[in-house]
Amino acid sequence: MSLSTLSHDQMAAILFRGGSLKIDGRQLRMTSLHSLAATAKNGGARLTITGMGAASASDLEDLAAAGSGAVAFED
């Protein structure tokens, strides 16, 4: 199974259980990214989001706040 085929719920379950993920932010809506960021925080996991070069600074700040230290951005 490829990580790219995981559903939002499957990714959330992994993050909630403390498993860290690296995902392509271009493949998900901002609301899903916010939800996953918060789940990573609550599960003590790390969520690395790639492909966010076109996102606004405000969107990145919102995602960082939702994850409260559990989110990293990678180009």
mmCIF file of N, CA and C in Angstrom, residues 8-9 11-16 19-23 25 28-49 59-73:
data_model
loop_
_atom_site.group_PDB
_atom_site.id
_atom_site.type_symbol
_atom_site.label_atom_id
_atom_site.label_comp_id
_atom_site.label_asym_id
_atom_site.label_seq_id
_atom_site.Cartn_x
_atom_site.Cartn_y
_atom_site.Cartn_z
ATOM 1 N N HIS A 8 -8.250 10.157 4.297
ATOM 2 C CA HIS A 8 -8.086 11.116 5.392
ATOM 3 C C HIS A 8 -8.250 10.409 6.731
ATOM 4 N N ASP A 9 -9.266 9.570 6.850
ATOM 5 C CA ASP A 9 -9.517 8.861 8.108
ATOM 6 C C ASP A 9 -8.370 7.925 8.474
ATOM 7 N N MET A 11 -5.184 8.303 7.572
ATOM 8 C CA MET A 11 -4.065 9.147 8.003
ATOM 9 C C MET A 11 -4.300 9.668 9.412
ATOM 10 N N ALA A 12 -5.530 10.083 9.699
ATOM 11 C CA ALA A 12 -5.860 10.589 11.033
ATOM 12 C C ALA A 12 -5.660 9.507 12.086
ATOM 13 N N ALA A 13 -6.036 8.279 11.783
ATOM 14 C CA ALA A 13 -5.868 7.177 12.735
ATOM 15 C C ALA A 13 -4.392 6.930 13.029
ATOM 16 N N ILE A 14 -3.559 6.989 12.008
ATOM 17 C CA ILE A 14 -2.113 6.801 12.193
ATOM 18 C C ILE A 14 -1.547 7.912 13.071
ATOM 19 N N LEU A 15 -1.903 9.146 12.769
ATOM 20 C CA LEU A 15 -1.414 10.284 13.550
ATOM 21 C C LEU A 15 -1.914 10.228 14.987
ATOM 22 N N PHE A 16 -3.154 9.858 15.178
ATOM 23 C CA PHE A 16 -3.738 9.787 16.517
ATOM 24 C C PHE A 16 -3.013 8.760 17.385
ATOM 25 N N GLY A 19 1.878 7.813 15.106
ATOM 26 C CA GLY A 19 2.687 7.588 13.913
ATOM 27 C C GLY A 19 2.838 8.876 13.123
ATOM 28 N N SER A 20 4.056 9.191 12.736
ATOM 29 C CA SER A 20 4.309 10.416 11.981
ATOM 30 C C SER A 20 4.178 10.159 10.486
ATOM 31 N N LEU A 21 3.755 11.186 9.765
ATOM 32 C CA LEU A 21 3.556 11.080 8.321
ATOM 33 C C LEU A 21 4.164 12.271 7.601
ATOM 34 N N LYS A 22 4.522 12.044 6.342
ATOM 35 C CA LYS A 22 4.934 13.103 5.423
ATOM 36 C C LYS A 22 3.950 13.047 4.264
ATOM 37 N N ILE A 23 3.232 14.146 4.047
ATOM 38 C CA ILE A 23 2.191 14.154 3.020
ATOM 39 C C ILE A 23 2.380 15.324 2.066
ATOM 40 N N GLY A 25 0.812 18.328 0.560
ATOM 41 C CA GLY A 25 -0.290 19.234 0.855
ATOM 42 C C GLY A 25 -1.112 19.625 -0.357
ATOM 43 N N LEU A 28 -4.575 17.609 -0.744
ATOM 44 C CA LEU A 28 -5.662 17.702 0.233
ATOM 45 C C LEU A 28 -6.173 19.130 0.343
ATOM 46 N N ARG A 29 -7.408 19.251 0.766
ATOM 47 C CA ARG A 29 -7.987 20.573 1.013
ATOM 48 C C ARG A 29 -7.432 21.125 2.316
ATOM 49 N N MET A 30 -7.468 22.437 2.448
ATOM 50 C CA MET A 30 -6.934 23.082 3.638
ATOM 51 C C MET A 30 -7.648 22.603 4.904
ATOM 52 N N THR A 31 -8.950 22.354 4.817
ATOM 53 C CA THR A 31 -9.677 21.878 6.003
ATOM 54 C C THR A 31 -9.165 20.508 6.451
ATOM 55 N N SER A 32 -8.833 19.650 5.510
ATOM 56 C CA SER A 32 -8.269 18.343 5.854
ATOM 57 C C SER A 32 -6.893 18.495 6.482
ATOM 58 N N LEU A 33 -6.092 19.401 5.936
ATOM 59 C CA LEU A 33 -4.762 19.634 6.497
ATOM 60 C C LEU A 33 -4.852 20.142 7.930
ATOM 61 N N HIS A 34 -5.795 21.054 8.183
ATOM 62 C CA HIS A 34 -6.003 21.571 9.546
ATOM 63 C C HIS A 34 -6.374 20.435 10.492
ATOM 64 N N SER A 35 -7.284 19.603 10.061
ATOM 65 C CA SER A 35 -7.730 18.483 10.882
ATOM 66 C C SER A 35 -6.581 17.529 11.183
ATOM 67 N N LEU A 36 -5.789 17.202 10.171
ATOM 68 C CA LEU A 36 -4.659 16.298 10.363
ATOM 69 C C LEU A 36 -3.598 16.924 11.265
ATOM 70 N N ALA A 37 -3.390 18.224 11.145
ATOM 71 C CA ALA A 37 -2.421 18.911 12.009
ATOM 72 C C ALA A 37 -2.843 18.819 13.470
ATOM 73 N N ALA A 38 -4.113 19.058 13.734
ATOM 74 C CA ALA A 38 -4.617 18.972 15.108
ATOM 75 C C ALA A 38 -4.536 17.537 15.630
ATOM 76 N N THR A 39 -4.816 16.576 14.775
ATOM 77 C CA THR A 39 -4.733 15.173 15.179
ATOM 78 C C THR A 39 -3.293 14.783 15.495
ATOM 79 N N ALA A 40 -2.344 15.278 14.703
ATOM 80 C CA ALA A 40 -0.930 15.012 14.979
ATOM 81 C C ALA A 40 -0.550 15.550 16.353
ATOM 82 N N LYS A 41 -0.993 16.755 16.657
ATOM 83 C CA LYS A 41 -0.710 17.352 17.967
ATOM 84 C C LYS A 41 -1.283 16.484 19.076
ATOM 85 N N ASN A 42 -2.534 16.097 18.941
ATOM 86 C CA ASN A 42 -3.207 15.313 19.978
ATOM 87 C C ASN A 42 -2.611 13.917 20.141
ATOM 88 N N GLY A 43 -2.058 13.376 19.064
ATOM 89 C CA GLY A 43 -1.475 12.037 19.118
ATOM 90 C C GLY A 43 0.009 12.022 19.429
ATOM 91 N N GLY A 44 0.600 13.206 19.579
ATOM 92 C CA GLY A 44 2.030 13.275 19.840
ATOM 93 C C GLY A 44 2.867 12.887 18.632
ATOM 94 N N ALA A 45 2.308 13.052 17.445
ATOM 95 C CA ALA A 45 2.977 12.674 16.200
ATOM 96 C C ALA A 45 3.563 13.910 15.522
ATOM 97 N N ARG A 46 4.236 13.678 14.426
ATOM 98 C CA ARG A 46 4.806 14.750 13.617
ATOM 99 C C ARG A 46 4.195 14.641 12.226
ATOM 100 N N LEU A 47 3.670 15.749 11.728
ATOM 101 C CA LEU A 47 3.110 15.806 10.381
ATOM 102 C C LEU A 47 3.977 16.737 9.551
ATOM 103 N N THR A 48 4.628 16.179 8.539
ATOM 104 C CA THR A 48 5.422 16.979 7.616
ATOM 105 C C THR A 48 4.604 17.159 6.349
ATOM 106 N N ILE A 49 4.406 18.417 5.971
ATOM 107 C CA ILE A 49 3.597 18.737 4.795
ATOM 108 C C ILE A 49 4.511 19.317 3.726
ATOM 109 N N ASP A 59 -2.200 30.920 5.603
ATOM 110 C CA ASP A 59 -2.563 29.499 5.637
ATOM 111 C C ASP A 59 -1.510 28.686 6.386
ATOM 112 N N LEU A 60 -0.235 28.984 6.144
ATOM 113 C CA LEU A 60 0.837 28.264 6.829
ATOM 114 C C LEU A 60 0.807 28.537 8.327
ATOM 115 N N GLU A 61 0.546 29.788 8.691
ATOM 116 C CA GLU A 61 0.441 30.139 10.111
ATOM 117 C C GLU A 61 -0.723 29.402 10.766
ATOM 118 N N ASP A 62 -1.848 29.330 10.074
ATOM 119 C CA ASP A 62 -3.021 28.628 10.606
ATOM 120 C C ASP A 62 -2.736 27.139 10.801
ATOM 121 N N LEU A 63 -2.045 26.536 9.840
ATOM 122 C CA LEU A 63 -1.695 25.122 9.968
ATOM 123 C C LEU A 63 -0.721 24.906 11.124
ATOM 124 N N ALA A 64 0.249 25.801 11.242
ATOM 125 C CA ALA A 64 1.208 25.698 12.346
ATOM 126 C C ALA A 64 0.496 25.815 13.690
ATOM 127 N N ALA A 65 -0.455 26.721 13.780
ATOM 128 C CA ALA A 65 -1.204 26.892 15.028
ATOM 129 C C ALA A 65 -2.059 25.664 15.328
ATOM 130 N N ALA A 66 -2.672 25.097 14.311
ATOM 131 C CA ALA A 66 -3.508 23.908 14.511
ATOM 132 C C ALA A 66 -2.677 22.736 15.020
ATOM 133 N N GLY A 67 -1.439 22.646 14.543
ATOM 134 C CA GLY A 67 -0.562 21.554 14.957
ATOM 135 C C GLY A 67 0.249 21.859 16.194
ATOM 136 N N SER A 68 0.346 23.119 16.550
ATOM 137 C CA SER A 68 1.026 23.549 17.776
ATOM 138 C C SER A 68 2.337 22.809 18.031
ATOM 139 N N GLY A 69 3.259 22.905 17.063
ATOM 140 C CA GLY A 69 4.567 22.276 17.211
ATOM 141 C C GLY A 69 4.680 20.900 16.581
ATOM 142 N N ALA A 70 3.589 20.343 16.113
ATOM 143 C CA ALA A 70 3.604 18.996 15.535
ATOM 144 C C ALA A 70 3.684 19.015 14.010
ATOM 145 N N VAL A 71 3.744 20.217 13.409
ATOM 146 C CA VAL A 71 3.727 20.345 11.952
ATOM 147 C C VAL A 71 5.045 20.931 11.459
ATOM 148 N N ALA A 72 5.557 20.354 10.377
ATOM 149 C CA ALA A 72 6.735 20.886 9.705
ATOM 150 C C ALA A 72 6.393 21.052 8.230
ATOM 151 N N PHE A 73 6.968 22.071 7.621
ATOM 152 C CA PHE A 73 6.774 22.304 6.191
ATOM 153 C C PHE A 73 8.086 22.027 5.477
#
